[in-house]
Amino acid sequence: MHCALHCVSENDKGCVELITVTTPEKYINVTSGESVHLQCNFSTIAATNGLTIQWDFVSSSSLSPQQIYYYQGGQAVISKSYEGRFQPPPVPTKNASVIISNMQPSDAGVYTCEVHNFPDVDGKSEANIIVNVLETPSVPYCAVHGNVESGHLVTLTCHSERGSPTPTYTWIRLDQTKTRRPVLGRTTSTGILEIRNISEFEFGEYQCRATNVAGFSTCTVELGAEVGDGVIAGAVIGALLGCLLIILIVWFIAHNLKKHKYRAVKAPEANEMKRSSPQAQEASDSVTAATTAGNLHAEADEH
């Protein structure tokens, strides 16, 4: 069979031209919350009636590929997790590029653009793009561990919950004028500062900086003997006040219950006394009348 076009190969279906898929950027860094443009171009001799375009994604934390976009015969399907932030390619042009908005650290990984155009079934049909999502470290948490007194071991720790790539940590000491001073202790890139045999010369304000290529965040902690003693004293005073408050509440409740119980017991007795008072008064009057009559009778006998 003879073909009008220059053929790379030939089979029973006619000329077969090798399809070529390329991308100008194989590595992309994007900041969290921004959009990324994944460029994918292809060349083919055949008409694009049988064109299929597929985008797959493999997360940095998983080896399982996920199909996020598929196009064939004028119909497109977008994965639910990308709906609302995925801009499909401008088909039927020879451009399979897509745009993904609001990129998050979980979107970091390898994106694969795969294009087929029957009868061009051979050649380089896919291209990979590695995307890194950069995130500024979150405000780190600083903490003091140990007895903040001269001669003791004190450990300062610093950690950011978020940040991509993983941030590194550095410690500095600030004097009263906020001038940076070198720290006298052993530090690690994971945010740990150990000060052995601490003395008053190491007291002051310490600042930790969490840094990566996207930016940095800081936290500070005050290190001093009076701070440690104040914290302990404050805790003791707080505990004593709390106990006193509980005792007062318990006494108040018990006192009220006792008062109500006393009233409940005395109320029937008072009512009984009120009912018996008229009868007692009548008996008293009878006794008084009898006594008076007896006295008069005795005086008459004497006369």
Short mmCIF file of C-alpha atoms in Angstrom, two decimals:
data_model
loop_
_atom_site.label_atom_id
_atom_site.label_comp_id
_atom_site.label_asym_id
_atom_site.label_seq_id
_atom_site.Cartn_x
_atom_site.Cartn_y
_atom_site.Cartn_z
CA MET A 1 0.00 0.00 0.00
CA HIS A 2 1.27 3.48 -0.80
CA CYS A 3 0.37 6.50 1.29
CA ALA A 4 0.23 10.12 0.33
CA LEU A 5 1.72 11.07 3.70
CA HIS A 6 5.14 10.19 5.01
CA CYS A 7 4.54 7.23 7.32
CA VAL A 8 6.69 6.12 10.18
CA SER A 9 5.08 2.69 9.94
CA GLU A 10 2.25 0.99 8.10
CA ASN A 11 -0.29 -1.71 8.98
CA ASP A 12 -3.53 -3.14 7.56
CA LYS A 13 -5.39 0.00 8.69
CA GLY A 14 -3.18 2.42 6.80
CA CYS A 15 -0.48 4.86 7.77
CA VAL A 16 0.49 4.99 11.43
CA GLU A 17 2.07 8.24 12.60
CA LEU A 18 3.74 8.29 15.99
CA ILE A 19 1.88 10.59 18.44
CA THR A 20 4.08 12.78 20.60
CA VAL A 21 3.04 14.23 23.97
CA THR A 22 5.29 16.85 25.59
CA THR A 23 5.32 19.32 28.46
CA PRO A 24 7.61 22.35 28.83
CA GLU A 25 7.67 22.11 32.63
CA LYS A 26 8.36 18.81 34.36
CA TYR A 27 8.73 20.34 37.85
CA ILE A 28 6.41 23.02 39.23
CA ASN A 29 6.32 24.75 42.61
CA VAL A 30 3.06 26.43 43.59
CA THR A 31 2.08 28.18 46.81
CA SER A 32 -0.83 26.82 48.80
CA GLY A 33 -4.11 28.44 47.78
CA GLU A 34 -2.91 29.48 44.32
CA SER A 35 -3.60 28.00 40.87
CA VAL A 36 -1.30 25.79 38.82
CA HIS A 37 -1.14 25.56 35.02
CA LEU A 38 -0.26 22.03 33.89
CA GLN A 39 0.89 22.33 30.28
CA CYS A 40 0.53 19.36 27.95
CA ASN A 41 0.82 19.51 24.16
CA PHE A 42 0.61 16.76 21.56
CA SER A 43 1.27 16.33 17.86
CA THR A 44 -0.56 13.96 15.55
CA ILE A 45 -1.18 13.66 11.82
CA ALA A 46 -4.58 12.01 12.02
CA ALA A 47 -7.81 13.90 12.57
CA THR A 48 -8.87 14.24 16.19
CA ASN A 49 -12.16 12.40 15.81
CA GLY A 50 -10.87 9.51 17.91
CA LEU A 51 -9.07 11.71 20.45
CA THR A 52 -8.91 10.69 24.13
CA ILE A 53 -7.28 12.75 26.88
CA GLN A 54 -6.74 11.53 30.41
CA TRP A 55 -5.16 13.18 33.45
CA ASP A 56 -4.07 11.00 36.38
CA PHE A 57 -2.71 11.98 39.78
CA VAL A 58 -0.51 10.10 42.25
CA SER A 59 -0.28 11.76 45.67
CA SER A 60 3.06 12.15 47.43
CA SER A 61 1.63 10.19 50.35
CA SER A 62 0.11 7.40 48.23
CA LEU A 63 1.20 5.18 45.35
CA SER A 64 -2.33 4.64 44.09
CA PRO A 65 -3.13 6.57 40.86
CA GLN A 66 -6.35 8.56 40.69
CA GLN A 67 -8.08 9.59 37.47
CA ILE A 68 -9.07 13.24 37.74
CA TYR A 69 -10.12 13.96 34.13
CA TYR A 70 -11.15 11.93 31.06
CA TYR A 71 -12.24 13.15 27.62
CA GLN A 72 -13.50 11.12 24.66
CA GLY A 73 -15.86 11.83 21.77
CA GLY A 74 -16.83 15.28 23.01
CA GLN A 75 -17.73 14.04 26.51
CA ALA A 76 -15.67 14.93 29.61
CA VAL A 77 -15.69 13.55 33.15
CA ILE A 78 -14.11 15.40 36.09
CA SER A 79 -13.43 13.73 39.44
CA LYS A 80 -15.75 14.95 42.21
CA SER A 81 -12.80 16.00 44.39
CA TYR A 82 -11.76 18.46 41.65
CA GLU A 83 -15.16 19.82 40.67
CA GLY A 84 -15.31 23.59 40.87
CA ARG A 85 -11.54 24.05 40.65
CA PHE A 86 -10.57 22.16 37.50
CA GLN A 87 -10.43 23.93 34.13
CA PRO A 88 -10.37 21.33 31.29
CA PRO A 89 -8.25 21.65 28.12
CA PRO A 90 -9.52 23.61 25.09
CA VAL A 91 -10.37 20.61 22.92
CA PRO A 92 -10.41 19.83 20.00
CA THR A 93 -7.11 21.74 19.70
CA LYS A 94 -3.81 19.93 20.14
CA ASN A 95 -3.53 21.33 23.62
CA ALA A 96 -4.34 19.10 26.60
CA SER A 97 -3.28 21.64 29.24
CA VAL A 98 -5.41 22.09 32.37
CA ILE A 99 -5.61 24.55 35.28
CA ILE A 100 -6.26 23.53 38.90
CA SER A 101 -7.13 26.28 41.38
CA ASN A 102 -6.85 26.49 45.18
CA MET A 103 -3.97 24.02 45.41
CA GLN A 104 -3.49 22.40 48.80
CA PRO A 105 -0.60 20.37 50.28
CA SER A 106 -2.65 17.22 49.63
CA ASP A 107 -2.52 18.08 45.88
CA ALA A 108 1.26 17.64 45.77
CA GLY A 109 2.42 14.71 43.66
CA VAL A 110 2.81 13.50 40.07
CA TYR A 111 0.32 14.49 37.37
CA THR A 112 0.25 12.45 34.16
CA CYS A 113 -1.13 13.71 30.86
CA GLU A 114 -2.00 10.82 28.51
CA VAL A 115 -3.25 11.36 24.95
CA HIS A 116 -4.38 8.85 22.32
CA ASN A 117 -5.65 9.59 18.84
CA PHE A 118 -6.67 6.55 16.81
CA PRO A 119 -5.13 5.36 14.52
CA ASP A 120 -2.02 6.99 16.04
CA VAL A 121 -1.59 4.44 18.79
CA ASP A 122 2.19 4.34 18.93
CA GLY A 123 4.78 6.82 20.09
CA LYS A 124 5.19 8.84 23.29
CA SER A 125 1.63 9.13 24.49
CA GLU A 126 2.12 10.57 28.00
CA ALA A 127 4.06 13.16 29.99
CA ASN A 128 4.62 13.49 33.73
CA ILE A 129 4.67 16.70 35.79
CA ILE A 130 5.84 16.78 39.41
CA VAL A 131 4.04 19.44 41.46
CA ASN A 132 5.19 20.65 44.87
CA VAL A 133 2.73 22.67 46.93
CA LEU A 134 4.53 25.13 49.18
CA GLU A 135 2.98 26.20 52.48
CA THR A 136 4.36 28.75 54.93
CA PRO A 137 4.96 27.19 58.36
CA SER A 138 2.09 27.74 60.78
CA VAL A 139 2.84 29.73 63.94
CA PRO A 140 4.96 27.33 66.00
CA TYR A 141 4.31 26.33 69.58
CA CYS A 142 7.13 27.06 72.03
CA ALA A 143 7.42 25.25 75.37
CA VAL A 144 9.83 25.07 78.33
CA HIS A 145 10.68 21.73 79.95
CA GLY A 146 12.67 21.27 83.16
CA ASN A 147 13.42 23.17 86.34
CA VAL A 148 14.32 26.77 85.45
CA GLU A 149 16.90 27.22 88.21
CA SER A 150 20.65 27.69 88.09
CA GLY A 151 22.56 24.48 87.57
CA HIS A 152 19.67 22.51 86.03
CA LEU A 153 18.99 21.19 82.53
CA VAL A 154 16.34 23.15 80.64
CA THR A 155 14.94 22.10 77.26
CA LEU A 156 13.07 24.40 74.88
CA THR A 157 10.95 22.88 72.12
CA CYS A 158 9.42 24.44 69.00
CA HIS A 159 7.06 22.84 66.48
CA SER A 160 4.77 23.96 63.63
CA GLU A 161 1.70 21.86 62.86
CA ARG A 162 1.76 22.78 59.15
CA GLY A 163 4.36 23.69 56.59
CA SER A 164 5.52 22.30 53.24
CA PRO A 165 8.26 21.43 52.77
CA THR A 166 8.92 20.47 56.39
CA PRO A 167 10.32 23.57 58.14
CA THR A 168 13.64 23.80 59.91
CA TYR A 169 13.94 25.55 63.28
CA THR A 170 16.46 27.99 64.70
CA TRP A 171 16.69 29.56 68.17
CA ILE A 172 18.01 32.99 69.15
CA ARG A 173 18.10 34.88 72.45
CA LEU A 174 16.89 38.47 72.73
CA ASP A 175 18.22 40.82 75.39
CA GLN A 176 16.29 43.69 76.98
CA THR A 177 16.92 45.88 73.91
CA LYS A 178 15.64 43.07 71.60
CA THR A 179 19.16 42.60 70.27
CA ARG A 180 19.86 39.10 69.00
CA ARG A 181 22.31 37.07 71.03
CA PRO A 182 23.74 33.61 70.30
CA VAL A 183 22.27 30.77 72.31
CA LEU A 184 24.52 28.84 74.66
CA GLY A 185 23.28 25.30 74.24
CA ARG A 186 22.80 22.40 71.85
CA THR A 187 20.25 22.97 69.10
CA THR A 188 18.72 20.67 66.49
CA SER A 189 16.98 21.39 63.18
CA THR A 190 13.83 19.78 64.63
CA GLY A 191 13.36 22.66 67.08
CA ILE A 192 14.99 21.40 70.30
CA LEU A 193 17.32 23.59 72.36
CA GLU A 194 19.08 22.05 75.37
CA ILE A 195 20.72 24.33 77.95
CA ARG A 196 22.77 22.39 80.51
CA ASN A 197 23.73 23.91 83.87
CA ILE A 198 21.67 26.97 83.14
CA SER A 199 22.75 30.19 84.82
CA GLU A 200 21.36 33.69 85.06
CA PHE A 201 23.43 34.60 82.02
CA GLU A 202 21.15 32.41 79.90
CA PHE A 203 17.94 33.95 81.25
CA GLY A 204 15.92 36.13 78.91
CA GLU A 205 13.55 35.96 75.95
CA TYR A 206 14.07 33.17 73.44
CA GLN A 207 12.66 33.21 69.91
CA CYS A 208 12.16 30.22 67.64
CA ARG A 209 11.88 30.65 63.87
CA ALA A 210 10.28 27.97 61.67
CA THR A 211 11.47 28.40 58.08
CA ASN A 212 10.99 26.85 54.66
CA VAL A 213 11.12 28.11 51.06
CA ALA A 214 7.58 29.54 51.36
CA GLY A 215 8.34 31.76 54.37
CA PHE A 216 8.72 31.68 58.14
CA SER A 217 6.81 32.05 61.42
CA THR A 218 8.04 32.69 64.96
CA CYS A 219 7.15 32.15 68.61
CA THR A 220 8.80 33.42 71.80
CA VAL A 221 9.14 32.19 75.34
CA GLU A 222 10.47 33.91 78.46
CA LEU A 223 13.14 32.02 80.37
CA GLY A 224 13.97 33.13 83.91
CA ALA A 225 14.02 31.84 87.48
CA GLU A 226 11.37 34.32 88.54
CA VAL A 227 9.14 33.08 85.75
CA GLY A 228 9.41 29.49 86.91
CA ASP A 229 8.86 30.42 90.58
CA GLY A 230 5.96 32.67 89.63
CA VAL A 231 4.29 29.92 87.68
CA ILE A 232 4.61 27.52 90.63
CA ALA A 233 3.43 30.12 93.15
CA GLY A 234 0.54 31.05 90.92
CA ALA A 235 -0.46 27.43 90.58
CA VAL A 236 -0.34 26.91 94.38
CA ILE A 237 -2.36 30.06 95.10
CA GLY A 238 -4.86 29.13 92.43
CA ALA A 239 -5.26 25.65 93.89
CA LEU A 240 -5.77 27.03 97.43
CA LEU A 241 -8.35 29.56 96.25
CA GLY A 242 -10.14 26.82 94.34
CA CYS A 243 -10.27 24.58 97.44
CA LEU A 244 -11.55 27.47 99.57
CA LEU A 245 -14.26 28.23 97.06
CA ILE A 246 -15.37 24.59 97.02
CA ILE A 247 -15.48 24.49 100.84
CA LEU A 248 -17.64 27.65 100.94
CA ILE A 249 -20.04 26.26 98.37
CA VAL A 250 -20.39 22.95 100.24
CA TRP A 251 -20.93 24.78 103.58
CA PHE A 252 -23.55 27.05 102.02
CA ILE A 253 -25.48 24.13 100.55
CA ALA A 254 -25.29 22.10 103.78
CA HIS A 255 -26.40 25.11 105.84
CA ASN A 256 -29.42 25.71 103.64
CA LEU A 257 -30.40 22.05 103.71
CA LYS A 258 -30.13 21.98 107.51
CA LYS A 259 -32.25 25.14 107.79
CA HIS A 260 -34.96 23.72 105.55
CA LYS A 261 -34.94 20.43 107.44
CA TYR A 262 -35.28 22.24 110.80
CA ARG A 263 -38.23 24.24 109.51
CA ALA A 264 -39.88 21.12 108.15
CA VAL A 265 -39.64 19.40 111.57
CA LYS A 266 -40.74 22.40 113.69
CA ALA A 267 -43.73 23.38 111.55
CA PRO A 268 -45.99 20.42 112.63
CA GLU A 269 -45.06 20.94 116.28
CA ALA A 270 -46.06 24.58 116.11
CA ASN A 271 -49.38 23.72 114.50
CA GLU A 272 -50.10 21.13 117.22
CA MET A 273 -49.37 23.65 119.93
CA LYS A 274 -51.80 26.12 118.34
CA ARG A 275 -54.58 23.52 118.25
CA SER A 276 -54.06 22.49 121.92
CA SER A 277 -53.90 26.04 123.35
CA PRO A 278 -57.76 26.63 123.73
CA GLN A 279 -58.26 23.28 125.54
CA ALA A 280 -55.43 24.02 127.92
CA GLN A 281 -56.89 27.42 128.64
CA GLU A 282 -60.34 25.92 129.48
CA ALA A 283 -58.76 23.35 131.82
CA SER A 284 -56.81 26.07 133.55
CA ASP A 285 -59.94 28.14 134.08
CA SER A 286 -61.80 25.10 135.58
CA VAL A 287 -58.99 24.44 138.02
CA THR A 288 -58.94 28.07 139.08
CA ALA A 289 -62.76 28.11 139.65
CA ALA A 290 -62.68 24.92 141.71
CA THR A 291 -59.90 26.25 143.89
CA THR A 292 -61.79 29.46 144.57
CA ALA A 293 -64.98 27.58 145.54
CA GLY A 294 -63.07 25.35 147.93
CA ASN A 295 -61.54 28.28 149.68
CA LEU A 296 -64.91 29.97 150.15
CA HIS A 297 -66.42 26.81 151.62
CA ALA A 298 -63.57 26.46 154.10
CA GLU A 299 -64.00 30.01 155.30
CA ALA A 300 -67.76 29.42 155.89
CA ASP A 301 -67.10 26.36 158.06
CA GLU A 302 -64.72 28.29 160.21
CA HIS A 303 -67.42 30.83 160.98
#
